[in-house]
Amino acid sequence: MWKQHDDHLDTIYGGWTQEMSQASSNEREAYNLLLSVESGIANEALKPGMELFVFTDNMVSERCYHLGRSRSRSMHALIMKMHDLVMRGNLFIHFIWIAGERMKMQGTDGLSRETQLQE
Protein backbone atom coordinates (compact mmCIF):
# COMPACT_ATOMS: atom_id res chain seq x y z
CA MET A 1 0.00 0.00 0.00
CA TRP A 2 1.33 3.44 -0.89
CA LYS A 3 -0.02 6.73 0.43
CA GLN A 4 0.44 10.09 -1.24
CA HIS A 5 3.56 11.89 -0.01
CA ASP A 6 5.07 8.66 1.38
CA ASP A 7 8.47 7.57 0.15
CA HIS A 8 7.85 3.86 0.71
CA LEU A 9 5.52 1.07 -0.37
CA ASP A 10 4.08 -1.22 2.30
CA THR A 11 3.76 -4.83 1.22
CA ILE A 12 2.35 -7.99 2.71
CA TYR A 13 3.72 -11.35 1.70
CA GLY A 14 3.87 -14.91 2.94
CA GLY A 15 2.73 -18.41 2.17
CA TRP A 16 -0.80 -19.64 1.65
CA THR A 17 -2.60 -22.02 3.97
CA GLN A 18 -3.40 -25.44 2.54
CA GLU A 19 -7.00 -24.33 1.98
CA MET A 20 -6.10 -21.06 0.21
CA SER A 21 -3.46 -22.74 -1.95
CA GLN A 22 -6.31 -24.80 -3.44
CA ALA A 23 -8.31 -21.65 -4.29
CA SER A 24 -8.24 -20.09 -7.75
CA SER A 25 -5.66 -17.41 -8.53
CA ASN A 26 -8.54 -14.92 -8.78
CA GLU A 27 -9.59 -15.74 -5.22
CA ARG A 28 -6.03 -15.55 -3.91
CA GLU A 29 -5.47 -12.14 -5.51
CA ALA A 30 -8.83 -10.86 -4.24
CA TYR A 31 -7.91 -12.16 -0.78
CA ASN A 32 -4.57 -10.30 -0.96
CA LEU A 33 -6.46 -7.08 -1.74
CA LEU A 34 -8.85 -7.75 1.13
CA LEU A 35 -5.96 -8.34 3.56
CA SER A 36 -4.33 -5.07 2.49
CA VAL A 37 -7.49 -3.05 3.11
CA GLU A 38 -8.17 -4.90 6.38
CA SER A 39 -4.61 -4.22 7.56
CA GLY A 40 -4.80 -0.57 6.51
CA ILE A 41 -7.95 -0.06 8.55
CA ALA A 42 -6.58 -1.94 11.57
CA ASN A 43 -3.30 0.00 11.74
CA GLU A 44 -5.08 3.28 10.88
CA ALA A 45 -3.11 3.81 7.67
CA LEU A 46 -6.56 4.05 6.03
CA LYS A 47 -8.56 6.69 7.84
CA PRO A 48 -12.30 7.35 7.49
CA GLY A 49 -13.08 9.35 4.37
CA MET A 50 -9.91 8.33 2.53
CA GLU A 51 -10.01 7.52 -1.15
CA LEU A 52 -8.31 4.27 -2.12
CA PHE A 53 -7.26 3.39 -5.66
CA VAL A 54 -6.70 -0.31 -6.36
CA PHE A 55 -4.87 -0.91 -9.62
CA THR A 56 -5.04 -4.56 -10.59
CA ASP A 57 -4.51 -6.80 -13.58
CA ASN A 58 -7.13 -9.13 -12.11
CA MET A 59 -10.18 -8.38 -14.24
CA VAL A 60 -12.30 -10.85 -12.27
CA SER A 61 -11.75 -9.03 -8.95
CA GLU A 62 -12.39 -5.66 -10.56
CA ARG A 63 -15.60 -6.81 -12.29
CA CYS A 64 -16.93 -8.69 -9.28
CA TYR A 65 -16.33 -5.72 -7.00
CA HIS A 66 -18.24 -3.39 -9.32
CA LEU A 67 -21.05 -5.90 -9.88
CA GLY A 68 -21.19 -6.68 -6.16
CA ARG A 69 -21.40 -10.41 -6.76
CA SER A 70 -19.78 -13.50 -8.20
CA ARG A 71 -21.13 -16.90 -9.21
CA SER A 72 -18.34 -18.48 -7.17
CA ARG A 73 -19.47 -18.73 -3.54
CA SER A 74 -15.98 -18.14 -2.14
CA MET A 75 -15.28 -15.20 -4.46
CA HIS A 76 -18.70 -13.75 -3.64
CA ALA A 77 -17.87 -13.97 0.08
CA LEU A 78 -14.60 -12.09 -0.49
CA ILE A 79 -16.36 -9.37 -2.49
CA MET A 80 -19.04 -8.97 0.20
CA LYS A 81 -16.36 -8.72 2.88
CA MET A 82 -14.56 -6.04 0.84
CA HIS A 83 -17.78 -4.03 0.50
CA ASP A 84 -18.36 -4.43 4.25
CA LEU A 85 -14.82 -3.18 5.03
CA VAL A 86 -15.28 -0.19 2.75
CA MET A 87 -18.56 0.72 4.46
CA ARG A 88 -17.27 0.17 8.01
CA GLY A 89 -14.06 2.05 7.25
CA ASN A 90 -15.99 4.86 5.54
CA LEU A 91 -13.65 4.59 2.54
CA PHE A 92 -14.05 5.47 -1.10
CA ILE A 93 -12.53 2.70 -3.17
CA HIS A 94 -11.86 2.62 -6.90
CA PHE A 95 -10.96 -0.69 -8.55
CA ILE A 96 -9.12 -0.01 -11.77
CA TRP A 97 -8.23 -2.83 -14.13
CA ILE A 98 -4.96 -2.55 -16.04
CA ALA A 99 -3.94 -5.08 -18.66
CA GLY A 100 -1.27 -7.48 -17.39
CA GLU A 101 0.99 -6.71 -20.34
CA ARG A 102 0.92 -3.03 -19.43
CA MET A 103 1.81 -3.85 -15.82
CA LYS A 104 4.73 -5.98 -17.03
CA MET A 105 6.03 -3.09 -19.14
CA GLN A 106 5.65 -0.73 -16.17
CA GLY A 107 7.36 -3.16 -13.78
CA THR A 108 4.71 -3.87 -11.13
CA ASP A 109 3.25 -7.13 -12.41
CA GLY A 110 3.56 -9.79 -9.74
CA LEU A 111 3.43 -7.63 -6.60
CA SER A 112 0.15 -9.24 -5.54
CA ARG A 113 1.67 -12.67 -6.13
CA GLU A 114 4.68 -12.04 -3.86
CA THR A 115 7.07 -11.33 -6.74
CA GLN A 116 8.85 -8.27 -5.37
CA LEU A 117 11.51 -7.72 -8.02
CA GLN A 118 11.20 -8.05 -11.75
CA GLU A 119 14.01 -8.28 -14.25
XYZ file of N, CA and C in Angstrom:
357
model
N 0.857 -1.158 0.000
C 0.000 0.000 0.000
C 0.908 1.228 0.000
N 0.576 2.192 -0.810
C 1.328 3.438 -0.887
C 0.369 4.585 -0.632
N 0.783 5.533 0.174
C -0.016 6.726 0.431
C 0.684 7.937 -0.170
N -0.102 8.867 -0.660
C 0.443 10.087 -1.242
C 1.393 10.752 -0.254
N 2.513 11.217 -0.765
C 3.563 11.895 -0.009
C 4.444 10.939 0.785
N 4.185 9.630 0.732
C 5.071 8.659 1.377
C 6.203 8.306 0.430
N 7.338 7.963 0.984
C 8.467 7.570 0.151
C 8.703 6.065 0.197
N 7.707 5.314 0.663
C 7.847 3.862 0.710
C 6.538 3.173 0.331
N 6.660 1.912 0.007
C 5.523 1.074 -0.369
C 5.424 -0.045 0.651
N 4.298 -0.140 1.342
C 4.085 -1.219 2.303
C 3.601 -2.447 1.552
N 4.172 -3.587 1.863
C 3.758 -4.831 1.218
C 3.461 -5.886 2.270
N 2.662 -6.830 1.879
C 2.349 -7.991 2.710
C 2.700 -9.214 1.871
N 3.431 -10.133 2.449
C 3.721 -11.354 1.701
C 3.893 -12.520 2.661
N 3.750 -13.701 2.130
C 3.870 -14.908 2.942
C 3.335 -16.089 2.163
N 3.232 -17.203 2.818
C 2.730 -18.409 2.169
C 1.239 -18.568 2.390
N 0.625 -19.368 1.537
C -0.803 -19.639 1.654
C -1.041 -20.835 2.554
N -2.179 -20.831 3.229
C -2.595 -22.016 3.970
C -2.931 -23.102 2.957
N -3.044 -24.324 3.421
C -3.402 -25.442 2.536
C -4.713 -25.151 1.815
N -5.687 -24.629 2.557
C -6.999 -24.334 1.976
C -6.905 -23.259 0.889
N -6.205 -22.149 1.187
C -6.101 -21.061 0.207
C -5.248 -21.453 -0.997
N -4.288 -22.337 -0.807
C -3.462 -22.743 -1.946
C -4.283 -23.529 -2.965
N -5.424 -24.076 -2.534
C -6.314 -24.799 -3.436
C -7.289 -23.861 -4.155
N -7.386 -22.623 -3.693
C -8.312 -21.655 -4.291
C -7.782 -21.183 -5.644
N -8.647 -20.602 -6.438
C -8.236 -20.090 -7.749
C -7.313 -18.887 -7.570
N -6.549 -18.575 -8.594
C -5.659 -17.410 -8.532
C -6.478 -16.128 -8.370
N -7.670 -16.088 -8.951
C -8.541 -14.922 -8.778
C -8.905 -14.728 -7.307
N -9.233 -15.824 -6.639
C -9.588 -15.740 -5.224
C -8.389 -15.348 -4.380
N -7.218 -15.901 -4.683
C -6.027 -15.554 -3.910
C -5.671 -14.079 -4.076
N -5.770 -13.561 -5.293
C -5.466 -12.139 -5.508
C -6.513 -11.247 -4.845
N -7.777 -11.639 -4.914
C -8.828 -10.862 -4.240
C -8.604 -10.888 -2.729
N -8.180 -12.035 -2.217
C -7.915 -12.161 -0.780
C -6.734 -11.275 -0.379
N -5.703 -11.199 -1.220
C -4.571 -10.297 -0.957
C -5.051 -8.851 -0.855
N -5.921 -8.445 -1.771
C -6.463 -7.080 -1.739
C -7.252 -6.851 -0.455
N -8.053 -7.838 -0.091
C -8.848 -7.750 1.133
C -7.946 -7.613 2.358
N -6.883 -8.420 2.425
C -5.961 -8.345 3.556
C -5.298 -6.974 3.647
N -4.966 -6.399 2.502
C -4.331 -5.074 2.495
C -5.266 -4.009 3.052
N -6.516 -4.034 2.624
C -7.488 -3.051 3.112
C -7.755 -3.290 4.599
N -7.919 -4.549 4.980
C -8.167 -4.896 6.380
C -7.014 -4.408 7.265
N -5.798 -4.645 6.831
C -4.610 -4.222 7.564
C -4.530 -2.701 7.642
N -4.827 -2.029 6.537
C -4.798 -0.572 6.510
C -5.780 0.057 7.471
N -6.946 -0.562 7.602
C -7.948 -0.062 8.551
C -7.491 -0.342 9.983
N -6.987 -1.551 10.219
C -6.577 -1.943 11.573
C -5.428 -1.084 12.103
N -4.446 -0.787 11.257
C -3.298 -0.003 11.743
C -3.471 1.500 11.483
N -4.688 1.885 11.083
C -5.077 3.281 10.876
C -4.296 3.986 9.767
N -3.716 3.208 8.857
C -3.111 3.805 7.666
C -4.218 4.300 6.739
N -5.370 3.623 6.781
C -6.558 4.053 6.032
C -7.518 4.680 7.032
N -7.698 5.955 6.909
C -8.556 6.692 7.839
C -9.933 6.940 7.205
N -10.960 7.087 8.028
C -12.301 7.348 7.490
C -12.290 8.518 6.504
N -12.983 8.323 5.397
C -13.082 9.355 4.372
C -11.987 9.307 3.318
N -10.992 8.418 3.515
C -9.906 8.334 2.534
C -10.395 7.705 1.236
N -9.728 8.081 0.172
C -10.006 7.523 -1.147
C -8.891 6.538 -1.465
N -9.262 5.340 -1.858
C -8.312 4.270 -2.118
C -8.428 3.843 -3.564
N -7.302 3.829 -4.272
C -7.264 3.387 -5.659
C -6.573 2.035 -5.703
N -7.255 1.039 -6.228
C -6.704 -0.305 -6.359
C -6.480 -0.556 -7.845
N -5.223 -0.622 -8.237
C -4.871 -0.913 -9.623
C -4.525 -2.388 -9.700
N -5.237 -3.118 -10.529
C -5.044 -4.559 -10.590
C -5.122 -5.062 -12.020
N -4.383 -6.148 -12.286
C -4.508 -6.803 -13.578
C -5.501 -7.960 -13.477
N -6.155 -8.077 -12.325
C -7.132 -9.132 -12.109
C -8.518 -8.605 -12.487
N -8.903 -8.873 -13.731
C -10.180 -8.383 -14.236
C -11.350 -8.966 -13.451
N -11.211 -10.204 -13.004
C -12.305 -10.847 -12.271
C -12.587 -10.096 -10.972
N -11.554 -9.778 -10.209
C -11.750 -9.029 -8.952
C -12.382 -7.674 -9.221
N -11.865 -6.993 -10.226
C -12.394 -5.661 -10.557
C -13.866 -5.743 -10.945
N -14.205 -6.683 -11.828
C -15.597 -6.807 -12.290
C -16.525 -7.228 -11.154
N -16.085 -8.217 -10.381
C -16.928 -8.694 -9.279
C -17.167 -7.600 -8.254
N -16.143 -6.804 -7.962
C -16.330 -5.720 -6.997
C -17.386 -4.737 -7.501
N -17.279 -4.349 -8.775
C -18.244 -3.386 -9.316
C -19.646 -3.981 -9.440
N -19.741 -5.248 -9.795
C -21.055 -5.896 -9.882
C -21.636 -6.181 -8.500
N -20.747 -6.372 -7.517
C -21.195 -6.683 -6.164
C -21.546 -8.133 -5.968
N -21.074 -8.981 -6.877
C -21.400 -10.411 -6.763
C -20.469 -11.237 -7.646
N -20.497 -12.530 -7.377
C -19.781 -13.501 -8.199
C -20.555 -14.807 -8.156
N -20.466 -15.584 -9.202
C -21.130 -16.902 -9.207
C -20.408 -17.881 -8.287
N -19.122 -17.643 -8.090
C -18.342 -18.476 -7.173
C -18.678 -18.071 -5.735
N -19.088 -19.044 -4.920
C -19.468 -18.727 -3.537
C -18.317 -18.092 -2.761
N -17.117 -18.658 -2.912
C -15.983 -18.144 -2.143
C -15.576 -16.754 -2.628
N -15.608 -16.531 -3.936
C -15.280 -15.204 -4.462
C -16.350 -14.195 -4.042
N -17.595 -14.618 -4.061
C -18.697 -13.746 -3.638
C -18.501 -13.327 -2.173
N -18.099 -14.281 -1.334
C -17.872 -13.970 0.081
C -16.758 -12.940 0.241
N -15.693 -13.061 -0.548
C -14.596 -12.092 -0.491
C -15.067 -10.701 -0.926
N -15.861 -10.650 -1.981
C -16.360 -9.374 -2.487
C -17.284 -8.721 -1.455
N -18.146 -9.518 -0.830
C -19.040 -8.971 0.195
C -18.247 -8.449 1.385
N -17.195 -9.174 1.755
C -16.363 -8.724 2.877
C -15.652 -7.418 2.520
N -15.208 -7.280 1.271
C -14.556 -6.042 0.839
C -15.546 -4.878 0.910
N -16.757 -5.082 0.424
C -17.781 -4.027 0.502
C -18.068 -3.665 1.961
N -18.123 -4.668 2.829
C -18.356 -4.426 4.251
C -17.217 -3.596 4.850
N -15.975 -3.942 4.533
C -14.820 -3.180 5.032
C -14.869 -1.727 4.567
N -15.204 -1.542 3.309
C -15.279 -0.191 2.747
C -16.342 0.630 3.480
N -17.493 0.006 3.754
C -18.557 0.723 4.465
C -18.172 0.998 5.913
N -17.640 -0.019 6.602
C -17.266 0.167 8.008
C -16.112 1.150 8.160
N -15.192 1.142 7.198
C -14.058 2.050 7.250
C -14.359 3.426 6.691
N -15.584 3.606 6.163
C -15.990 4.861 5.540
C -14.957 5.281 4.483
N -14.644 4.352 3.593
C -13.648 4.586 2.545
C -14.328 4.760 1.196
N -13.629 5.377 0.297
C -14.052 5.469 -1.099
C -13.034 4.676 -1.882
N -13.470 3.580 -2.494
C -12.526 2.698 -3.175
C -12.816 2.674 -4.667
N -11.758 2.686 -5.444
C -11.857 2.618 -6.895
C -11.023 1.430 -7.361
N -11.676 0.421 -7.938
C -10.957 -0.695 -8.546
C -10.711 -0.340 -9.996
N -9.471 -0.371 -10.404
C -9.115 -0.007 -11.775
C -8.328 -1.156 -12.387
N -8.891 -1.716 -13.451
C -8.232 -2.825 -14.133
C -7.213 -2.285 -15.126
N -6.032 -2.884 -15.095
C -4.964 -2.547 -16.036
C -4.501 -3.860 -16.660
N -4.373 -3.870 -17.958
C -3.944 -5.084 -18.655
C -2.606 -5.574 -18.100
N -2.496 -6.884 -17.916
C -1.271 -7.484 -17.388
C -0.030 -7.118 -18.185
N -0.163 -7.065 -19.504
C 0.994 -6.710 -20.341
C 1.471 -5.290 -20.029
N 0.550 -4.403 -19.776
C 0.920 -3.026 -19.429
C 1.634 -2.989 -18.074
N 1.159 -3.806 -17.124
C 1.812 -3.853 -15.817
C 3.217 -4.442 -15.931
N 3.393 -5.416 -16.810
C 4.732 -5.980 -17.027
C 5.674 -4.918 -17.574
N 5.198 -4.144 -18.546
C 6.028 -3.089 -19.136
C 6.374 -2.038 -18.084
N 5.450 -1.742 -17.190
C 5.651 -0.725 -16.170
C 6.508 -1.244 -15.012
N 6.495 -2.565 -14.793
C 7.356 -3.161 -13.778
C 6.702 -3.573 -12.480
N 5.362 -3.505 -12.386
C 4.711 -3.872 -11.131
C 3.940 -5.182 -11.196
N 3.964 -5.851 -12.321
C 3.254 -7.130 -12.406
C 3.883 -8.102 -11.411
N 3.060 -8.790 -10.668
C 3.558 -9.793 -9.742
C 3.591 -9.348 -8.288
N 3.395 -8.070 -7.994
C 3.430 -7.631 -6.601
C 2.389 -8.348 -5.760
N 1.196 -8.576 -6.308
C 0.153 -9.237 -5.543
C 0.389 -10.741 -5.438
N 1.352 -11.243 -6.191
C 1.672 -12.667 -6.127
C 3.016 -12.898 -5.460
N 3.462 -11.943 -4.642
C 4.679 -12.036 -3.860
C 5.953 -11.891 -4.672
N 5.880 -11.536 -5.943
C 7.075 -11.326 -6.737
C 7.482 -9.875 -6.557
N 8.475 -9.621 -5.728
C 8.852 -8.265 -5.372
C 9.717 -7.588 -6.432
N 10.594 -8.317 -7.039
C 11.510 -7.724 -8.019
C 11.328 -8.368 -9.376
N 11.325 -7.549 -10.388
C 11.197 -8.053 -11.752
C 12.434 -7.685 -12.533
N 12.829 -8.563 -13.427
C 14.006 -8.279 -14.251
C 13.594 -7.568 -15.518
